[in-house]
Short mmCIF file of C-alpha atoms in Angstrom, two decimals:
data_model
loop_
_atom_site.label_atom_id
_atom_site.label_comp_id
_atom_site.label_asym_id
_atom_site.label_seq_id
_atom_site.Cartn_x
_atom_site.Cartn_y
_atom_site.Cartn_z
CA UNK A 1 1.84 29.32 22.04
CA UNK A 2 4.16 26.94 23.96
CA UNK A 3 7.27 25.82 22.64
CA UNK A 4 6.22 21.94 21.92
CA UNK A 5 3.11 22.85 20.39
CA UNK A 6 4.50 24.89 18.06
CA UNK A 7 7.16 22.25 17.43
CA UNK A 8 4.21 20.08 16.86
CA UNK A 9 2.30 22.47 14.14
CA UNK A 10 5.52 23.14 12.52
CA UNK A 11 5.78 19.37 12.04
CA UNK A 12 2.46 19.10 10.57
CA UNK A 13 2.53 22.25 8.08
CA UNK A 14 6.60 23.24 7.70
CA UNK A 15 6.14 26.05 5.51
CA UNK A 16 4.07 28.08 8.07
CA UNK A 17 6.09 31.17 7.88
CA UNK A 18 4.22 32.51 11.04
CA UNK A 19 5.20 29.38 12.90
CA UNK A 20 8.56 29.54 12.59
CA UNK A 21 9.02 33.16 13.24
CA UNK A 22 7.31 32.63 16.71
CA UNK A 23 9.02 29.72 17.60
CA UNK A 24 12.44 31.43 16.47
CA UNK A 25 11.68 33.88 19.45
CA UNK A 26 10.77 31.27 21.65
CA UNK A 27 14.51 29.77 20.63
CA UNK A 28 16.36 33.42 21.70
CA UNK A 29 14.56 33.32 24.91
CA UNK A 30 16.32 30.19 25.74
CA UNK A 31 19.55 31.33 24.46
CA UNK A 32 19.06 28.77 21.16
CA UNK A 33 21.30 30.19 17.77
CA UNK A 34 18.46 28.84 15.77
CA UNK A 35 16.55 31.27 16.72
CA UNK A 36 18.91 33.77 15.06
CA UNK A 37 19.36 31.74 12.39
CA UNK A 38 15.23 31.77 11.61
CA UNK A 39 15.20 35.54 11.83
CA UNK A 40 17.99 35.68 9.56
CA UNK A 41 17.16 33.50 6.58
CA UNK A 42 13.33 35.39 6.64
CA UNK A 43 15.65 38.84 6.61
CA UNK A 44 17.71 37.68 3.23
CA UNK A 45 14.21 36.33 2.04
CA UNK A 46 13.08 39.51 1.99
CA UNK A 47 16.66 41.51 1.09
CA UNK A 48 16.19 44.50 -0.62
CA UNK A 49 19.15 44.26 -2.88
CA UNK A 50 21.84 41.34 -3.77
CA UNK A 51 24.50 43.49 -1.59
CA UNK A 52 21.57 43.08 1.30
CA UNK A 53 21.60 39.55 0.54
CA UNK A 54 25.14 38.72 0.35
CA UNK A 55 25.85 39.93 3.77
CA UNK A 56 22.86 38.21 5.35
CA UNK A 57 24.13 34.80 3.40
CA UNK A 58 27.46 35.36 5.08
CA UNK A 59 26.20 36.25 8.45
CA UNK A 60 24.55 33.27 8.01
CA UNK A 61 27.60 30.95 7.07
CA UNK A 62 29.18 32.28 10.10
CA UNK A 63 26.39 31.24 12.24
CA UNK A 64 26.23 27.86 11.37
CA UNK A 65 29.75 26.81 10.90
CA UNK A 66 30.18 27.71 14.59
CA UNK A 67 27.14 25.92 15.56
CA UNK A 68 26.29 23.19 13.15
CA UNK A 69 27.72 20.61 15.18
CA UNK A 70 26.36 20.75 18.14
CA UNK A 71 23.24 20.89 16.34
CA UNK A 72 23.66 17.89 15.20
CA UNK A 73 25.11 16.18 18.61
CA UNK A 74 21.37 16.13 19.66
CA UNK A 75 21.07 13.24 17.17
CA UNK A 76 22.03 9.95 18.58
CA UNK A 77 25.59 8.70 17.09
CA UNK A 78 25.93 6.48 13.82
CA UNK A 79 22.71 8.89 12.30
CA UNK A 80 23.70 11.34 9.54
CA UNK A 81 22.04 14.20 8.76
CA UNK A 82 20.65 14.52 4.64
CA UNK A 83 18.65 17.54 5.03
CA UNK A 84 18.17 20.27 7.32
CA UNK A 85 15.81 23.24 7.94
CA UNK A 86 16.88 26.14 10.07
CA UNK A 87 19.71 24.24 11.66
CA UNK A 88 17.36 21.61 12.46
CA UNK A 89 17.66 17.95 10.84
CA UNK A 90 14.34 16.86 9.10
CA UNK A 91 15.72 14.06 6.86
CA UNK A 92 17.98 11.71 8.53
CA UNK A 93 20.03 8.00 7.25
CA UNK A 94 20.90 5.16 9.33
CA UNK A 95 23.26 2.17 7.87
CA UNK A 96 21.01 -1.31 8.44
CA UNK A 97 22.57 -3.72 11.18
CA UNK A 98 21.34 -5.40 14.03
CA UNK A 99 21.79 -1.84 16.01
CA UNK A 100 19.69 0.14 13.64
CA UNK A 101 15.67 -0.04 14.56
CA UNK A 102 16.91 0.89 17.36
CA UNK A 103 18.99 3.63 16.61
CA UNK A 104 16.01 4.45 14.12
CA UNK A 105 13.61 4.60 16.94
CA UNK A 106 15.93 7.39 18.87
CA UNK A 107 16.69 9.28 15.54
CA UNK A 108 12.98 9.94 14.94
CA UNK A 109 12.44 11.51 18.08
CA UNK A 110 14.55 14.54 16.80
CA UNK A 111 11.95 17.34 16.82
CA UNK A 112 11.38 17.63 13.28
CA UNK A 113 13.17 14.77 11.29
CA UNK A 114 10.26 13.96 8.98
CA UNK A 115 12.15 12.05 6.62
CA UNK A 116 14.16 8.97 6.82
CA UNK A 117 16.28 7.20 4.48
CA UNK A 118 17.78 3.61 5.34
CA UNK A 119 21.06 2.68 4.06
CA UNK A 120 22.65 -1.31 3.11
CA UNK A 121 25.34 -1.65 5.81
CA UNK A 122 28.20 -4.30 5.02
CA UNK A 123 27.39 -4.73 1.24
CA UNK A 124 29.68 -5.70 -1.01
CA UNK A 125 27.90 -4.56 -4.64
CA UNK A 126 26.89 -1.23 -2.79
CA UNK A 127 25.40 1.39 -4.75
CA UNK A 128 27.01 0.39 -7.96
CA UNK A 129 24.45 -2.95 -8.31
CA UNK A 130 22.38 -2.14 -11.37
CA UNK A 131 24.36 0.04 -13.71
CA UNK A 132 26.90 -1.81 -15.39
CA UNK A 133 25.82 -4.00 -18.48
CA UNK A 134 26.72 -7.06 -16.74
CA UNK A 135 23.91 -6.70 -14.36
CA UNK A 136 21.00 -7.45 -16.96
CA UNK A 137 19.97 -10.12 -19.37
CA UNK A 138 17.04 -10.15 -21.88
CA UNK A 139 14.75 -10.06 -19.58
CA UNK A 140 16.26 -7.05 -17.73
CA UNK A 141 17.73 -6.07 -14.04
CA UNK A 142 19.61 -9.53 -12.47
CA UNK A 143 19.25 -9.24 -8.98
CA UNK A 144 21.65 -10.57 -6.53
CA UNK A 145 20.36 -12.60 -3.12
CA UNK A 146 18.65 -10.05 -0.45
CA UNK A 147 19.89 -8.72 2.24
CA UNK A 148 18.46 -9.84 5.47
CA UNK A 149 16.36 -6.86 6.67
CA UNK A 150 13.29 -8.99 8.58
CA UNK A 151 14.15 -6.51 11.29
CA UNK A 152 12.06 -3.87 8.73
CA UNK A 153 8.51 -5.15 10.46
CA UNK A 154 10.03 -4.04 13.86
CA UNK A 155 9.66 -0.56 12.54
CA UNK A 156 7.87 2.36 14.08
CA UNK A 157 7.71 5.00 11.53
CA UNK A 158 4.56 7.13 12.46
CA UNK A 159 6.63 10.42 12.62
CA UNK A 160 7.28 10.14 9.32
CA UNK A 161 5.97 10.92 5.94
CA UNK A 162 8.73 9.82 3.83
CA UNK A 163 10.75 6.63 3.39
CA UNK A 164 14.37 6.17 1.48
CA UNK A 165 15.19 2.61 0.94
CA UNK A 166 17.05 3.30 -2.19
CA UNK A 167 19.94 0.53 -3.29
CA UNK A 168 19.38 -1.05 -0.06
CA UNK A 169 18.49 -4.88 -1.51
CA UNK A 170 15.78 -5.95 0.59
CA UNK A 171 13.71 -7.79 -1.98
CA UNK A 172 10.44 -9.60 -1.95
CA UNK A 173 11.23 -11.07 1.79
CA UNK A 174 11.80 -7.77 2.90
CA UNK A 175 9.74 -5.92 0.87
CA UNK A 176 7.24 -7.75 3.63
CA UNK A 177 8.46 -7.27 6.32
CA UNK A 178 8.37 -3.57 5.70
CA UNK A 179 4.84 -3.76 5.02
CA UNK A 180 4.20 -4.74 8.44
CA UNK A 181 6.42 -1.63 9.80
CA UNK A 182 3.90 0.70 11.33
CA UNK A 183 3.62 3.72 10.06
CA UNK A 184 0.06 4.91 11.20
CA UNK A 185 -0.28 5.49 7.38
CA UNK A 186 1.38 8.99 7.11
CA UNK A 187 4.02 8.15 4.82
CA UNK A 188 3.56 9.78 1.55
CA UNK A 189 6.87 9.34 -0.25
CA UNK A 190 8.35 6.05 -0.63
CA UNK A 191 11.67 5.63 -2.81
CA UNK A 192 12.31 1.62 -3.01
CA UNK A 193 14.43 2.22 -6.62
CA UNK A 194 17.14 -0.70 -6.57
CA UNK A 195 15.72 -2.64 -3.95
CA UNK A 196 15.38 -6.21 -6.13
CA UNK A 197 12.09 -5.88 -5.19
CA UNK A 198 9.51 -7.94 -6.86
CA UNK A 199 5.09 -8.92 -7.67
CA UNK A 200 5.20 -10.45 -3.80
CA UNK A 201 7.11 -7.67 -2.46
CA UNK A 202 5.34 -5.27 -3.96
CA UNK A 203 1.78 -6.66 -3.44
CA UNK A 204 2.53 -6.61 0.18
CA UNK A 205 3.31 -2.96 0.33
CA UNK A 206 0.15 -1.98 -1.65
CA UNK A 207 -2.04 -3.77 0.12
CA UNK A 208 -0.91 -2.90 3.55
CA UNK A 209 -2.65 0.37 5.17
CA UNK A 210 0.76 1.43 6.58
CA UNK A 211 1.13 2.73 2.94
CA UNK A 212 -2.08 3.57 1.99
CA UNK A 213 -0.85 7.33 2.06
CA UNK A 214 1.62 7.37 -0.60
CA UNK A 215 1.37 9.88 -3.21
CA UNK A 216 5.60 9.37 -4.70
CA UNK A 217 6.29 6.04 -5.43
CA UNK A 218 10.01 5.18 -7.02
CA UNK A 219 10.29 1.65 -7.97
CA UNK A 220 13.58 2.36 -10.66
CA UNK A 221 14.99 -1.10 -11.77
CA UNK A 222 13.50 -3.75 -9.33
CA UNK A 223 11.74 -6.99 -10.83
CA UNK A 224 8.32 -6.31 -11.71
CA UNK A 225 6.10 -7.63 -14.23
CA UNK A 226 2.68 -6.71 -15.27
CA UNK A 227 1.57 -9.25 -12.59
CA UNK A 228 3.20 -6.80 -10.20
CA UNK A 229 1.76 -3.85 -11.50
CA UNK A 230 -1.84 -4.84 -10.88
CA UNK A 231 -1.32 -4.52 -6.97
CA UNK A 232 -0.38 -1.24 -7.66
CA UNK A 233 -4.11 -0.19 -7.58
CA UNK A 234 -3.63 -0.60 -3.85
CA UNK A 235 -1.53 2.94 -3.65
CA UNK A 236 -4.85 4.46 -4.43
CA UNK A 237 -3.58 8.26 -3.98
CA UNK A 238 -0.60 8.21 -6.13
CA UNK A 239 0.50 11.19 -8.34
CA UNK A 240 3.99 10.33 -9.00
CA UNK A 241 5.02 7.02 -10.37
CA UNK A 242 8.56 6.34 -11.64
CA UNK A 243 8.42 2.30 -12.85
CA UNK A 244 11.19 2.44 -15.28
CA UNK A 245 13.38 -0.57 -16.16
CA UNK A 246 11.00 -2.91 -14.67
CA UNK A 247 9.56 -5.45 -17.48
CA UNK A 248 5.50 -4.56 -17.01
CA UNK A 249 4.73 -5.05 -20.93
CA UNK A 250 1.26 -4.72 -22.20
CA UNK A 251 -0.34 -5.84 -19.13
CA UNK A 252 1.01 -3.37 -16.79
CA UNK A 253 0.40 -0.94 -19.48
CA UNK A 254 -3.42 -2.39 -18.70
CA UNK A 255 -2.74 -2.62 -15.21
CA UNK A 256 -1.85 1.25 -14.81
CA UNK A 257 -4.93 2.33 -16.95
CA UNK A 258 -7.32 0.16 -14.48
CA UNK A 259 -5.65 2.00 -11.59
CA UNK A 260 -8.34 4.28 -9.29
CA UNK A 261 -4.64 6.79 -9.55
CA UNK A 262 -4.69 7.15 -13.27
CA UNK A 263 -6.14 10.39 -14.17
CA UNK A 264 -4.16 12.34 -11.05
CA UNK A 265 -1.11 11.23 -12.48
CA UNK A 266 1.23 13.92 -13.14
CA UNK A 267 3.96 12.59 -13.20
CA UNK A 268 4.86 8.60 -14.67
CA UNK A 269 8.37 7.22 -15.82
CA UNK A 270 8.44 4.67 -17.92
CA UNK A 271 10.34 3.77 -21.24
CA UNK A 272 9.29 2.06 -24.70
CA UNK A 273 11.37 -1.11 -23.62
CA UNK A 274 8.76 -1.63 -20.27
CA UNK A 275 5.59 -1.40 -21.24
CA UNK A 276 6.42 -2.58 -25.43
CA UNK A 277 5.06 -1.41 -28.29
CA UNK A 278 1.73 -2.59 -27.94
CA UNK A 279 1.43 -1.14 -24.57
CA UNK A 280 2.91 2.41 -25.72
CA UNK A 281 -0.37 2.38 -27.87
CA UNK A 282 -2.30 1.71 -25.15
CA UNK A 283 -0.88 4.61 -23.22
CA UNK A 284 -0.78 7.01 -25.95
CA UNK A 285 -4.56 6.32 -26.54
CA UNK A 286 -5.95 6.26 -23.23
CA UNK A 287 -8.70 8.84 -22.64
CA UNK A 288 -8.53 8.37 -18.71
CA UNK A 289 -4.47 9.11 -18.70
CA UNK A 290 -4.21 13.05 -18.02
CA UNK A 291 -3.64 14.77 -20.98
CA UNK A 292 0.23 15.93 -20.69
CA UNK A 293 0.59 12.20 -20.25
CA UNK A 294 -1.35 10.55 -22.81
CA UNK A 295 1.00 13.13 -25.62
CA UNK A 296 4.27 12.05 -24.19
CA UNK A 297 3.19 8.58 -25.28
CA UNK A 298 2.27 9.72 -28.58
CA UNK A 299 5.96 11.02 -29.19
CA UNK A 300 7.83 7.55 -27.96
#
């Protein structure tokens, strides 16, 4: 099999061992490290003994020190590299400015960036909005103005199938303008915790089929009510669902239990103070949550 078309299957199913083993060979016929690198992480996979292992690991850390660099040269400048497999970048961050769909669109090209996480550029709170006391009233999470991110709809994210927007304040306005991004509805991980994201911004993402795919959804301390949670019916393939510090009450706890998602739930974060005591009831009661579920609730 050619090069690019195993660079395509190994984009499609990364943990085909076979895959990777042939294009590793493919990668020492052009002279590439990497493929050295591949042949030697599936060696200390397989070590026989922890001495075995041990000198693989530091064959290895040879290897990439002298190499890691120019690795990463083949991404554009101004994109950092979060995660990597075999020397190769699959999850990759970009600071928000006017430079950065741009930038975004070059980054994705790398051969097997996958993931993509968007950071706030020149913002003052940073990552620190949110956890001090003097961010919340009664009601919750105060959330400061936006930041302008209308650029978000400009998007072309269809080589992706997983989406970082963590701390980055985009709120409801650009909660939907992100809806709009196109995605070609492959994305299946979407982390939006700290976003001051609200019922409008969030409506717009679950009803848009650029998100339809999304199985992880992290909406940590944004602004939503049970209104809010309704739309969420829209992510109909969700299995993870981490709402926590967002102000639902009873009627998200009604909301959720409506949801076509509920019983393939296995995994859903929420405290007493959301959902209230009437709604932990709810939850701890429900015959359609799974069962691992429904007994957590019984214990709050």
């Amino acid at each position: 099999m050619e090069a690019t078309a195993l660079e395509e299957l190994l984009r499609e199913h990364p943990d085909d061992v076979d895959a990777w083993r042939a294009y590793g060979d493919s990668l020492r016929e052009r002279g590439d490290a990497r493929g050295t690198l591949i042949e030697l992480e599936r060696r200390r996979a397989h070590a026989v003994d922890a001495a075995e292992g041990k000198e693989l690991t530091d064959e290895i850390a040879l290897l990439v020190a002298e190499h890691q660099e120019s690795w990463d040269a083949e991404l554009p400048s101004g994109v950092t590299v979060e995660a990597r497999r075999h020397g190769f970048a699959t999850k990759v961050a970009v600071e928000w400015s006017d430079e950065a769909p741009a930038l975004i669109e070059e980054a994705l090209r790398g051969r097997f960036v996958t993931a993509l996480r968007i950071r706030p550029g020149d913002d003052p709170e940073g990552e620190e909005w949110g956890h001090d006391e003097e961010h919340y009233d009664e009601n919750g999470p105060l959330t400061p103005p936006p930041i302008e991110a209308d650029a978000l709809a400009t998007l072309r994210l269809g080589r992706i199938v997983a989406l970082d927007l963590s701390y980055f304040r985009i709120g409801d306005p650009g909660a939907e303008a992100l809806s709009a991004a196109a995605s070609g509805g492959r994305i299946e991980t979407l982390d939006l915790r700290y976003c001051a994201i609200g019922d409008a911004g969030l409506t717009a993402l679950a009803a848009s089929p650029n998100f339809a795919a999304v199985r992880r959804l992290r909406l940590q301390c944004n602004a939503v009510t049970g209104e809010g949670a309704r739309s969420l019916g829209g992510f109909r393939h969700l299995t993870e669902l981490d709402l926590r510090y967002n102000p639902i009450g009873e009627d998200g706890a009604d909301a959720l239990l409506a949801a076509p998602f509920i019983g393939s739930l296995t995994r859903l974060l929420l405290y007493r103070d959301d959902v209230s005591a009437a709604g932990v009831k709810k939850l701890a009661s429900a015959p359609q949550l799974p069962t691992a579920l429904r007994s957590y609730w019984r214990s709050v």
